[in-house]
């Protein structure tokens, strides 16, 4: 396991940490695929009752734009759709298929892809530095990891209020119902899982399976990947990306 994504057992909580603070945990295709594998590995530990997803210095500021631009060079829309589905969407499929409950501990930026990751978790704690934003639309992209549907299911109508808006802080997001405000999001997530000891893993697996009917299926994710492939190979995205990278 490389140092960019790690996991450790804290009591009965398997804590998965993104460790790319130099880019505020922005993820390229390689790191995204690694995160998906790490979530699955952490969940497989027999002593784990839940998985905590968090990040060092931030939750995740979204996709790593330079890495994404590099990955799209020389590919057509279908080729880009393929790596979006294979690599980026592997993270959210790992969360959807995780046999035990998942909890996001958000402190710092959770933007675009990062917000999607938090939304796919079964529960969310928001620390004092949390900043949440939809993010994708500013690049002319759609939520390629399925976050639009998850948000609409959790908070009907909220998506339209987030498009183009400034990031929400923890109090604003908690008021909207995105998560629970906490002075220490990671400690709160671990404590929540510790409280499940009397329930036991078999019952928790049942609760996890039954509580995820709202999450997108593979057909929806494939459609997200198709549309995102078209957007990532468009002239408008190329111009926007070049302008951002030239800053």
Coordinates of C-alpha atoms in Angstrom, one line a residue:
X1 CA 0.0 0.0 0.0
X2 CA 1.4 3.4 -0.9
X3 CA 1.4 6.4 1.4
X4 CA -1.1 8.3 -0.6
X5 CA -4.0 6.3 0.8
X6 CA -3.7 4.3 4.1
X7 CA -5.9 2.5 6.5
X8 CA -5.6 1.5 10.2
X9 CA -7.9 -0.1 12.7
X10 CA -8.8 2.2 15.6
X11 CA -10.8 0.1 18.0
X12 CA -13.5 -1.3 15.8
X13 CA -13.3 1.4 13.2
X14 CA -11.3 0.9 10.0
X15 CA -10.0 4.4 9.3
X16 CA -9.2 5.1 5.6
X17 CA -7.1 8.3 5.1
X18 CA -6.3 10.1 1.9
X19 CA -2.8 11.5 2.4
X20 CA -2.1 14.0 -0.4
X21 CA -2.1 17.3 1.6
X22 CA 0.0 19.1 -1.0
X23 CA -3.0 19.0 -3.4
X24 CA -5.6 19.0 -0.7
X25 CA -6.3 15.3 -1.4
X26 CA -7.3 15.9 -5.0
X27 CA -7.4 12.6 -6.8
X28 CA -6.2 11.4 -10.1
X29 CA -7.2 8.1 -11.8
X30 CA -4.4 6.2 -10.0
X31 CA -5.2 7.5 -6.6
X32 CA -8.9 7.0 -7.1
X33 CA -8.4 3.3 -8.0
X34 CA -6.2 2.9 -5.0
X35 CA -8.8 4.4 -2.7
X36 CA -11.4 2.0 -4.0
X37 CA -9.1 -1.0 -3.3
X38 CA -8.2 0.4 0.2
X39 CA -11.8 0.8 1.2
X40 CA -12.5 -2.8 0.3
X41 CA -9.4 -4.0 2.1
X42 CA -10.3 -2.1 5.3
X43 CA -13.9 -3.4 5.3
X44 CA -12.7 -7.0 5.0
X45 CA -10.9 -6.9 8.4
X46 CA -13.0 -9.2 10.6
X47 CA -12.7 -6.9 13.7
X48 CA -14.0 -3.8 11.8
X49 CA -17.6 -2.8 12.5
X50 CA -17.5 0.3 10.2
X51 CA -15.3 2.2 7.8
X52 CA -14.4 5.8 8.4
X53 CA -13.3 7.8 5.3
X54 CA -11.3 10.9 6.0
X55 CA -8.3 13.0 4.7
X56 CA -5.2 14.6 5.9
X57 CA -5.5 18.4 5.9
X58 CA -8.7 18.2 3.8
X59 CA -11.3 15.6 2.9
X60 CA -10.8 15.9 -0.9
X61 CA -10.7 19.0 -3.0
X62 CA -12.0 17.0 -6.0
X63 CA -10.2 15.6 -9.0
X64 CA -6.6 16.3 -9.7
X65 CA -6.9 18.5 -12.8
X66 CA -3.4 18.1 -14.2
X67 CA -3.7 14.3 -13.8
X68 CA -7.1 14.3 -15.4
X69 CA -6.0 16.4 -18.4
X70 CA -3.0 14.1 -18.9
X71 CA -5.2 11.0 -18.8
X72 CA -7.6 12.4 -21.4
X73 CA -5.0 13.3 -23.9
X74 CA -5.2 11.3 -27.1
X75 CA -8.5 9.6 -26.0
X76 CA -11.9 9.9 -27.5
X77 CA -15.1 10.3 -25.5
X78 CA -15.6 6.5 -25.2
X79 CA -12.0 6.0 -24.0
X80 CA -12.3 8.6 -21.4
X81 CA -15.7 7.2 -20.3
X82 CA -13.9 3.9 -19.8
X83 CA -11.3 5.2 -17.3
X84 CA -13.9 7.3 -15.5
X85 CA -15.9 4.1 -14.9
X86 CA -12.9 1.9 -14.1
X87 CA -10.9 4.2 -11.9
X88 CA -12.9 7.1 -10.5
X89 CA -16.2 5.2 -10.1
X90 CA -14.4 2.3 -8.4
X91 CA -14.3 4.4 -5.2
X92 CA -18.1 4.9 -5.0
X93 CA -18.8 1.3 -6.0
X94 CA -16.5 0.2 -3.1
X95 CA -18.6 2.4 -0.8
X96 CA -21.9 1.1 -2.1
X97 CA -20.7 -2.5 -1.8
X98 CA -18.9 -2.1 1.5
X99 CA -20.3 -4.9 3.8
X100 CA -20.3 -2.7 6.8
X101 CA -21.5 0.9 7.4
X102 CA -19.4 3.8 6.1
X103 CA -18.9 7.2 7.8
X104 CA -17.3 10.3 6.3
X105 CA -15.2 12.5 8.7
X106 CA -15.1 15.8 6.8
X107 CA -12.8 18.6 7.9
X108 CA -11.5 20.9 5.2
X109 CA -12.5 20.9 1.6
X110 CA -15.0 18.4 0.2
X111 CA -15.5 19.7 -3.4
X112 CA -16.9 18.0 -6.5
X113 CA -15.5 14.5 -6.4
X114 CA -14.8 15.0 -2.7
X115 CA -18.4 15.9 -1.9
X116 CA -19.6 12.9 -3.9
X117 CA -17.4 10.6 -1.8
X118 CA -18.9 12.1 1.4
X119 CA -22.5 11.7 0.1
X120 CA -22.0 8.1 -0.8
X121 CA -21.1 7.3 2.8
X122 CA -23.9 6.1 5.2
X123 CA -23.3 9.0 7.7
X124 CA -21.3 12.2 7.8
X125 CA -19.6 14.3 10.5
X126 CA -18.5 17.8 9.6
X127 CA -15.6 19.4 11.4
X128 CA -15.0 23.1 12.0
X129 CA -13.0 23.6 8.8
X130 CA -15.4 21.7 6.6
X131 CA -16.1 23.4 3.2
X132 CA -18.5 21.6 0.9
X133 CA -19.3 22.5 -2.7
X134 CA -20.7 20.9 -5.8
X135 CA -17.8 22.1 -7.8
X136 CA -18.2 20.1 -11.0
X137 CA -20.3 22.7 -12.8
X138 CA -17.6 25.4 -12.6
X139 CA -15.5 23.2 -14.9
X140 CA -18.4 22.5 -17.2
X141 CA -18.6 18.9 -15.9
X142 CA -21.3 16.7 -14.4
X143 CA -21.0 14.7 -11.2
X144 CA -19.2 11.8 -12.8
X145 CA -19.2 9.7 -9.6
X146 CA -23.0 9.8 -9.3
X147 CA -23.3 12.5 -6.6
X148 CA -26.2 14.3 -8.3
X149 CA -28.6 11.4 -7.8
X150 CA -27.3 10.7 -4.2
X151 CA -27.9 14.3 -3.3
X152 CA -31.3 14.4 -4.8
X153 CA -32.3 11.3 -2.9
X154 CA -30.9 12.5 0.4
X155 CA -32.0 16.2 0.0
X156 CA -34.5 16.7 -2.8
X157 CA -34.0 19.9 -4.6
X158 CA -30.7 20.8 -2.8
X159 CA -28.6 20.2 -6.0
X160 CA -30.0 23.2 -7.7
X161 CA -29.2 25.4 -4.8
X162 CA -25.6 24.2 -4.8
X163 CA -24.8 24.8 -8.5
X164 CA -22.5 27.8 -8.8
X165 CA -22.8 28.6 -5.1
X166 CA -19.9 29.4 -2.8
X167 CA -18.8 26.5 -0.5
X168 CA -20.9 25.8 2.5
X169 CA -19.3 25.7 5.9
X170 CA -20.1 23.0 8.5
X171 CA -22.9 24.9 10.1
X172 CA -24.6 25.6 6.8
X173 CA -24.2 22.1 5.6
X174 CA -25.5 20.7 8.9
X175 CA -28.6 23.0 8.7
X176 CA -29.3 21.7 5.2
X177 CA -29.0 18.1 6.6
X178 CA -25.8 17.0 4.9
X179 CA -24.2 15.8 8.1
X180 CA -23.7 16.3 11.8
X181 CA -21.6 19.2 13.0
X182 CA -18.7 18.1 15.3
X183 CA -15.7 19.8 16.9
X184 CA -13.7 16.7 16.0
X185 CA -15.2 14.9 13.0
X186 CA -12.8 11.9 13.0
X187 CA -13.2 11.2 16.8
X188 CA -17.0 11.5 16.4
X189 CA -17.0 9.0 13.5
X190 CA -14.8 6.5 15.5
X191 CA -17.0 6.9 18.6
X192 CA -20.1 6.3 16.5
X193 CA -18.7 3.0 15.3
X194 CA -17.5 2.0 18.8
X195 CA -21.1 2.4 19.9
X196 CA -22.1 -0.4 17.6
X197 CA -20.2 -3.1 19.5
X198 CA -23.4 -4.5 21.1
X199 CA -25.0 -4.8 17.6
X200 CA -22.3 -7.0 16.1
X201 CA -21.0 -7.2 12.6
X202 CA -23.6 -9.6 11.1
X203 CA -26.5 -7.3 12.0
X204 CA -24.6 -4.3 10.9
X205 CA -24.0 -5.9 7.5
X206 CA -27.8 -6.3 7.2
X207 CA -28.4 -2.7 8.1
X208 CA -25.8 -1.5 5.6
X209 CA -27.3 -3.6 2.8
X210 CA -30.9 -2.5 3.5
X211 CA -30.1 1.2 3.9
X212 CA -28.5 1.8 0.4
X213 CA -31.5 1.3 -1.9
X214 CA -31.2 5.0 -2.8
X215 CA -27.6 4.7 -4.2
X216 CA -27.1 4.7 -7.9
X217 CA -26.8 1.3 -9.7
X218 CA -24.2 0.5 -12.4
X219 CA -26.5 1.6 -15.2
X220 CA -26.7 5.1 -13.8
X221 CA -22.9 5.2 -13.2
X222 CA -22.3 4.1 -16.8
X223 CA -24.5 6.9 -18.0
X224 CA -22.6 9.3 -15.8
X225 CA -19.3 8.0 -17.3
X226 CA -20.6 8.4 -20.8
X227 CA -21.7 12.0 -20.3
X228 CA -18.5 12.9 -18.4
X229 CA -16.4 11.4 -21.3
X230 CA -18.2 13.8 -23.7
X231 CA -17.6 16.7 -21.4
X232 CA -13.9 15.9 -20.7
X233 CA -13.2 15.7 -24.4
X234 CA -15.1 18.9 -25.3
X235 CA -13.4 22.1 -26.4
X236 CA -15.0 24.1 -23.7
X237 CA -13.5 21.9 -21.0
X238 CA -10.0 22.1 -22.6
X239 CA -10.2 25.9 -22.7
X240 CA -11.4 26.0 -19.0
X241 CA -8.7 23.6 -17.9
X242 CA -6.0 25.4 -19.7
X243 CA -7.0 28.7 -18.2
X244 CA -7.0 27.2 -14.7
X245 CA -3.6 25.5 -15.1
X246 CA -2.1 28.7 -16.5
X247 CA -2.8 30.6 -13.3

